[in-house]
XYZ file of C-alpha atoms in Angstrom:
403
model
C 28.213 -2.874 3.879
C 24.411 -2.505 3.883
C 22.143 -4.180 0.951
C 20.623 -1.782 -1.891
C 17.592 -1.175 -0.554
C 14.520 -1.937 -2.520
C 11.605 -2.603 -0.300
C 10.190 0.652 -0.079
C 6.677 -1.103 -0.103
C 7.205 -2.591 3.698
C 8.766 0.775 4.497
C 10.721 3.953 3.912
C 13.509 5.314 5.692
C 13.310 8.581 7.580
C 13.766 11.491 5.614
C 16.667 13.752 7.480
C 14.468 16.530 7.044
C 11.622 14.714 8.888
C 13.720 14.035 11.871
C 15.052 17.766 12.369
C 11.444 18.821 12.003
C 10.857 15.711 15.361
C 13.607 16.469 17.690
C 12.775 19.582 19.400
C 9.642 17.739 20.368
C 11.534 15.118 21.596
C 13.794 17.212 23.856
C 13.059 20.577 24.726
C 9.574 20.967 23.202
C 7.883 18.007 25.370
C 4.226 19.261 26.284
C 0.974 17.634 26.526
C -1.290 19.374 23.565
C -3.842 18.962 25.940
C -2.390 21.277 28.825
C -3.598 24.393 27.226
C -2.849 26.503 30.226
C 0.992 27.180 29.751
C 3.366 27.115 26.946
C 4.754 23.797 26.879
C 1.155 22.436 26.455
C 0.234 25.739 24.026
C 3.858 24.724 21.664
C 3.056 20.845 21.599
C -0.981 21.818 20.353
C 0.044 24.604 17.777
C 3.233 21.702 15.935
C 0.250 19.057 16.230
C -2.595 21.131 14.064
C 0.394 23.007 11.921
C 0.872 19.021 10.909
C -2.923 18.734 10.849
C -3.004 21.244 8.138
C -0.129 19.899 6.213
C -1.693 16.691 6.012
C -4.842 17.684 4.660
C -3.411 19.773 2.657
C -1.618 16.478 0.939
C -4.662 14.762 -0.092
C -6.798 18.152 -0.849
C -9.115 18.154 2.016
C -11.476 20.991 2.685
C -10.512 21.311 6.492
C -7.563 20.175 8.737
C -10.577 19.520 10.923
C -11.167 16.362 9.083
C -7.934 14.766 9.908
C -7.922 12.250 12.898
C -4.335 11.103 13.426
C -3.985 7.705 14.762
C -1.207 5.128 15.449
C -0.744 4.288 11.801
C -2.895 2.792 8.841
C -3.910 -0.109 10.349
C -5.370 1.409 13.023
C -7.196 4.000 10.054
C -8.525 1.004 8.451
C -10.365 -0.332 11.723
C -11.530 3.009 12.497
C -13.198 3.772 9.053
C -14.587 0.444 8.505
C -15.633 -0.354 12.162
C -16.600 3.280 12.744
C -18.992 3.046 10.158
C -20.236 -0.106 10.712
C -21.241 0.739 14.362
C -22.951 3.730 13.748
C -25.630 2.214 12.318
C -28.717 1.788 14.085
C -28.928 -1.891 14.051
C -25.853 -3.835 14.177
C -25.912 -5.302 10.680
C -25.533 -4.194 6.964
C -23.389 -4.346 3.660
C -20.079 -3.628 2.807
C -18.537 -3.837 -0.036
C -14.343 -4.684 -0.780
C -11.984 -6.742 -3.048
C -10.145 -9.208 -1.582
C -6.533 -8.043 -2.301
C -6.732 -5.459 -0.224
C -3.995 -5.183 2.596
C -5.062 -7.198 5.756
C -5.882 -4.355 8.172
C -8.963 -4.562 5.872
C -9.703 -7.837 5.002
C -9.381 -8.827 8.917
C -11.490 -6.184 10.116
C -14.434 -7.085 7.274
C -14.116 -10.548 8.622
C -14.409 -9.556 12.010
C -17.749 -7.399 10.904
C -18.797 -10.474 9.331
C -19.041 -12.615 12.296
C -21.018 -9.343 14.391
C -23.774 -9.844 11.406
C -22.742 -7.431 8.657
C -22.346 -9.113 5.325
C -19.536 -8.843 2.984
C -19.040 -8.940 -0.692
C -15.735 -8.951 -2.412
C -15.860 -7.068 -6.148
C -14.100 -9.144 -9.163
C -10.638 -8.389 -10.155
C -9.353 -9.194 -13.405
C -5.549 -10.772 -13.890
C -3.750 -7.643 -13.520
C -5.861 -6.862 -10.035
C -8.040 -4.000 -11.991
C -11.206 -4.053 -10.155
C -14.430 -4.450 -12.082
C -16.704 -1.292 -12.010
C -19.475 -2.912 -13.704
C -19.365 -5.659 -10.925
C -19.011 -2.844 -8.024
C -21.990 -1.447 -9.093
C -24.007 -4.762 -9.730
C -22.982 -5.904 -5.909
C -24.688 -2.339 -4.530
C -27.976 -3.049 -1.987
C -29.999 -0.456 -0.285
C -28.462 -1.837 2.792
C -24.729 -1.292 1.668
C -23.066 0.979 4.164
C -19.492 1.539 2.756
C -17.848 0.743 -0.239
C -13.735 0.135 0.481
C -10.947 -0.384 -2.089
C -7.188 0.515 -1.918
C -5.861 3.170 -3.797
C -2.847 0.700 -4.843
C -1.755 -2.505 -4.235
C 1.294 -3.390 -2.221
C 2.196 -5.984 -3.602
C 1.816 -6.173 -7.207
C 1.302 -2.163 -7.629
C -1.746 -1.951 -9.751
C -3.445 1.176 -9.551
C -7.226 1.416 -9.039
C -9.566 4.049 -10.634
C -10.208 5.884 -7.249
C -11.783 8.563 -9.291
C -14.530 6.313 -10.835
C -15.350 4.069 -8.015
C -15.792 7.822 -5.905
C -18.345 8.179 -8.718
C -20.574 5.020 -7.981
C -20.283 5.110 -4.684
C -21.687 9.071 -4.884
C -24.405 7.933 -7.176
C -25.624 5.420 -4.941
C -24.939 7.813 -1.871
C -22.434 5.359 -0.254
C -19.441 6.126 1.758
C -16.311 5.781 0.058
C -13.349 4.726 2.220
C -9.595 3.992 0.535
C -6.412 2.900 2.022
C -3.819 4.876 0.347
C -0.924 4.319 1.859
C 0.846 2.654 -0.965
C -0.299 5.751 -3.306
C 0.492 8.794 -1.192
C 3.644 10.390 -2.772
C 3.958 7.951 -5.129
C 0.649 9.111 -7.291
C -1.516 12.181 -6.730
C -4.390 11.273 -4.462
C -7.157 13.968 -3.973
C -10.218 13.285 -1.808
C -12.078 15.902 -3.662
C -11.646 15.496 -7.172
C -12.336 11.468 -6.166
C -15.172 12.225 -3.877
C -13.394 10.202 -1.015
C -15.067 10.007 2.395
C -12.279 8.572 4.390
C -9.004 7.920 3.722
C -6.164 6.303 5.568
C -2.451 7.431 5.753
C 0.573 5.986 7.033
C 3.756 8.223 8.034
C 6.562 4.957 7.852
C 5.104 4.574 3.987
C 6.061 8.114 2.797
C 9.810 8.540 4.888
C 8.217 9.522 7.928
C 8.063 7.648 11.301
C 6.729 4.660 12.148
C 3.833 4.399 15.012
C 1.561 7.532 13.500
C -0.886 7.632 10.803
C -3.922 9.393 10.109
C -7.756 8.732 9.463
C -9.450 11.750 6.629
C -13.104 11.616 7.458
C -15.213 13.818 5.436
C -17.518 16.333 7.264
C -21.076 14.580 7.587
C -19.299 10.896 7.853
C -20.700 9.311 11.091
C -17.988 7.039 12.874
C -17.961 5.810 16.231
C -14.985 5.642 17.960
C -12.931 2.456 18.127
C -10.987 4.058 21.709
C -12.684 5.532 24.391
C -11.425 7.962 27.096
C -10.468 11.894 27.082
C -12.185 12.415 24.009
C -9.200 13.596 22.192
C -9.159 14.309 18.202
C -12.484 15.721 18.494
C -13.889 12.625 20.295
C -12.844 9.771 17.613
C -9.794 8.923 18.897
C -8.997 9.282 22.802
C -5.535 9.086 23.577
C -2.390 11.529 24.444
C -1.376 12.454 20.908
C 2.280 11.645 19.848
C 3.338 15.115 18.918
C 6.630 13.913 17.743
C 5.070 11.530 15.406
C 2.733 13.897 14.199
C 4.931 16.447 13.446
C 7.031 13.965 11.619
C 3.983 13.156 9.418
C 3.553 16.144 8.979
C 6.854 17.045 7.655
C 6.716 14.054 5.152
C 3.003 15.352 4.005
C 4.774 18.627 3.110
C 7.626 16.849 1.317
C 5.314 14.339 -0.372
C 2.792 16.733 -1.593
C 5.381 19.072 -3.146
C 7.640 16.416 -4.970
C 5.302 13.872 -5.760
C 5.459 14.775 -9.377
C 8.871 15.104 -9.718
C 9.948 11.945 -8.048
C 7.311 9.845 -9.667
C 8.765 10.537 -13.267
C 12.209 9.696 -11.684
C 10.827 6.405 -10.353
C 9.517 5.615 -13.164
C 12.559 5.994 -15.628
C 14.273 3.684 -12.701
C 11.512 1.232 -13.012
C 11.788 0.815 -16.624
C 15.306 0.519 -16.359
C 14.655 -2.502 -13.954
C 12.127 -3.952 -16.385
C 14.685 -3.345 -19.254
C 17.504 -5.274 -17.894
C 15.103 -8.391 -16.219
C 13.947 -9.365 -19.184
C 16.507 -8.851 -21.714
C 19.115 -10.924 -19.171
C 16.685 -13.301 -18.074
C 14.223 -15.727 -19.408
C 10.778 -17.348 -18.489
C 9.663 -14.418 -16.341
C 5.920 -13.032 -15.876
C 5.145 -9.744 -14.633
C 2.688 -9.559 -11.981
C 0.113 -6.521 -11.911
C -1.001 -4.000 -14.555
C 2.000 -3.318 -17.262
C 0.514 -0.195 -17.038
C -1.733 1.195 -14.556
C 0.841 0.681 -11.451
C 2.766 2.341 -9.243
C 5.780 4.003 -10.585
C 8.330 2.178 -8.348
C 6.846 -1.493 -8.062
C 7.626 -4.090 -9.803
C 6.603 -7.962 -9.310
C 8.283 -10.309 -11.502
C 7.783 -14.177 -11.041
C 11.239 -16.194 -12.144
C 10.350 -19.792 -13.379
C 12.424 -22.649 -12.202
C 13.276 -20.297 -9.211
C 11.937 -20.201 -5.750
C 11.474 -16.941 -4.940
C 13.084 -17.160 -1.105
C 16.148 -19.250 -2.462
C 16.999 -15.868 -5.023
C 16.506 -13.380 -2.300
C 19.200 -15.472 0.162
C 21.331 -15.310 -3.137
C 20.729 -12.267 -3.929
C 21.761 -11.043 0.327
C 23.355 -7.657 -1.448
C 19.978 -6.609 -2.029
C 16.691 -6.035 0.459
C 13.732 -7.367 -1.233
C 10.516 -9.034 -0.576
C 9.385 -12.358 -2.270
C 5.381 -13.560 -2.882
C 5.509 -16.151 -0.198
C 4.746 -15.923 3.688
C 7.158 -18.605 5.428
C 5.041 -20.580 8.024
C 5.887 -22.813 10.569
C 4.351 -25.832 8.980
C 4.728 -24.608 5.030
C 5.704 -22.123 2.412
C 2.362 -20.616 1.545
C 2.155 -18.449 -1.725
C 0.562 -14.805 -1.209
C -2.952 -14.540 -1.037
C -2.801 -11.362 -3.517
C -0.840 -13.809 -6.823
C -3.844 -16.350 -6.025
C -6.628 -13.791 -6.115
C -5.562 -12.863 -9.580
C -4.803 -16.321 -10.676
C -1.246 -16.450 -10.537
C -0.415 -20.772 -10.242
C 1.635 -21.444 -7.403
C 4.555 -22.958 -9.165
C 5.307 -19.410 -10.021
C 3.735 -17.211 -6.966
C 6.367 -19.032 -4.845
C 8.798 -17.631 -7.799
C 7.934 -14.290 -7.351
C 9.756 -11.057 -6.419
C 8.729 -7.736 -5.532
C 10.841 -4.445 -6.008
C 10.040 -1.480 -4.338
C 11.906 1.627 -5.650
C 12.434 4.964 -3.570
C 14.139 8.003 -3.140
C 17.843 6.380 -2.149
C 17.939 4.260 -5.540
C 19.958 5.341 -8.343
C 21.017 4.100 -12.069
C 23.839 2.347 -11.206
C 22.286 0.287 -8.400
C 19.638 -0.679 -11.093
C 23.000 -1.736 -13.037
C 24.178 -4.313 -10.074
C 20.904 -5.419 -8.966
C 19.994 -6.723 -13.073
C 23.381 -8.477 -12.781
C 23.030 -9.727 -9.489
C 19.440 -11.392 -10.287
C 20.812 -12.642 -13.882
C 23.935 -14.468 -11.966
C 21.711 -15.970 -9.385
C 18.949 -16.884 -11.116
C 20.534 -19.328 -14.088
C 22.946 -21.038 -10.726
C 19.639 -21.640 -9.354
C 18.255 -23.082 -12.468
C 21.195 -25.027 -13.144
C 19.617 -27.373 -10.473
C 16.287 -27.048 -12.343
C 15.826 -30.255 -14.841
C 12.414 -28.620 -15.679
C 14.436 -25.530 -16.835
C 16.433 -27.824 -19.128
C 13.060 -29.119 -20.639
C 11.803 -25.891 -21.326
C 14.552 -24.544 -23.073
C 14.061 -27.414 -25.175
C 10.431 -26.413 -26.060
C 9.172 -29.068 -24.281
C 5.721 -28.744 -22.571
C 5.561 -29.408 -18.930
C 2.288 -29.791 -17.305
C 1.321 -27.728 -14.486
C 4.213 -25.002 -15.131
C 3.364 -21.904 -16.560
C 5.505 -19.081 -17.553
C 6.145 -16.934 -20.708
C 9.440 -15.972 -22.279
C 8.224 -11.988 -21.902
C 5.998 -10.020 -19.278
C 4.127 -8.319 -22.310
């Protein structure tokens, strides 16, 4: 019997839908979208902009013209900020990020960094919020692109795309956001948020892994990262995935239609989580905004626990803890230290990622399952002992309640 899945975050599973809508262009329907001069070629290049549309027709774009499609988000990321970077005339300038933003972005900056563009990271508070009055402050006549995440992946907190669109139209700065996390989960609209570029991801919203897309905003200069053909309209050479696109595609369409709808379910489901967590179970800390989050994360650190040790106890369920295993050590994730979670209770942290297969009654087991583990695992835990007692223990924190 498979585990409850709850680690929608990493990735979704492929919507049935999505996979109809791919198989006739992975049998019959085979063409090159570039061999305009017969039908196979003309069928593969009318599915690939009927997805083009579809897509920007998600996030509220102007023109399917402005959608690049690429081999997935991280490849998005590297285009926007690397695209922008090297258009400049001289091979330097600012950019401007925070530093829990996924690692397709925080690489690439650092990768910038050592060609001679600087870097500066805007504060976050404890909850991950960014700081507008700081993202403004950190604005130079030489900043190039501003770049903050729609959502994190990790904790789920929410950012106010809207307003940092704002400053960064003020100052006349291009404003790039990965929103993979947020697309179908929130509404995202480039125009109402006065996004420049945007990247997608098609495995993120039950589509297929190995395709994403890039939204770049007419006027937006961005040299390639791939050279050769001079496919999607010169910015990203390559024989398109047709399959792949017209999955993402598909899952645009679904997203953009029930993102409403399935947000209010996930959220009811993630209050139900939240419910049960901390009425069963003690000494946990919520991680990320209590309010301004995703509806379907949650990130809960469990005192006294290590958060590795309760997901190989809890093997019924798929879920992702705040640690990275290494070969030399257990390091605690870079996105609990940035907002100034301690490590005794980053390495006790969990992450639950709700989606579309998760019901009540899983909720139900997966409260009881965590409740069960967690006090065997603390039953080896003298420090639990102690602070049941009320005694203080230096360099633990917790509290009883998340908020």
């Amino acid at each position: 019997m498979l585990p409850i899945y709850m680690d929608h975050h990493a990735t979704t599973p492929l919507d049935k839908a999505v996979l109809e809508a791919m198989m006739p262009y992975l049998t019959s329907d085979f063409g090159n979208p570039s061999s305009s001069t017969h039908e196979y070629g003309k069928t593969a290049r009318l599915a690939v902009e009927n997805a083009r549309e579809k897509v920007a027709e998600m996030i509220g774009a102007e023109s399917a013209e402005e959608i690049i499609f690429t081999s997935g988000a991280t490849e998005a990321d590297n285009l926007a900020l690397k695209g922008v970077a090297t258009s400049q005339n001289e091979n330097r300038g600012h950019i401007i990020t925070i530093a829990i933003e996924h690692k397709a972005i925080l690489d690439t900056a650092t990768r910038l960094k050592r060609s001679g563009f600087d870097i500066d990271y805007v504060k976050v508070d404890r909850f991950g919020l960014i700081d507008l009055n700081d993202l403004e402050e950190k604005i130079r006549p030489d900043t190039i692109l501003i770049s903050i995440q729609a959502a994190n992946s990790e904790i789920g907190t929410v950012q106010p795309i809207t307003a940092i669109g704002s400053i960064a139209k003020k100052h006349g700065i291009p404003f790039h956001t990965d929103a993979v996390q947020a697309l179908g989960r929130v509404d995202v609209h480039v125009g109402k948020s006065q996004i420049d570029l945007l990247s997608i991801s098609g495995h993120k919203m039950y589509g297929p892994k190995g395709v994403g897309a890039l939204y770049v905003r007419k006027g937006i200069r961005l040299k390639p990262l791939i050279d050769g053909g001079g496919h999607e309209r010169g910015m990203r050479s390559g024989t398109l995935n047709v399959p792949g696109i017209v999955g993402l595609g598909k899952a645009a369409e679904m997203a953009g239609k029930d993102v409403a709808e399935e947000a209010k379910r996930l959220l009811t489901l993630r209050r139900k989580l939240a419910e049960g967590i901390e009425k069963r179970i003690d000494f946990v800390t919520l991680n990320g905004h209590p309010t301004e989050r995703l509806p379907n994360n949650l990130n809960y650190s469990f005192a006294f626990v290590e958060g590795e040790s309760l997901i190989l106890a809890c093997r019924q369920v798929a879920l992702s803890s705040g640690s990275a295993c290494t070969s030399a050590s257990l390091q605690s994730s870079y996105v609990l230290k940035e907002i100034g979670v301690p490590d005794s209770l980053a390495h006790c942290s969990i992450r639950f990622g709700l989606g579309k297969s998760n019901t009540e009654e899983q909720i139900d087991m997966v409260v009881d399952l965590l409740a069960g583990n967690v006090q065997k695992l603390r039953e080896m835990s003298p420090l639990y002992d102690m602070a049941k007692e009320g005694i203080d223990i230096d360099k633990v924190s917790w509290s009883k309640h998340s908020h």
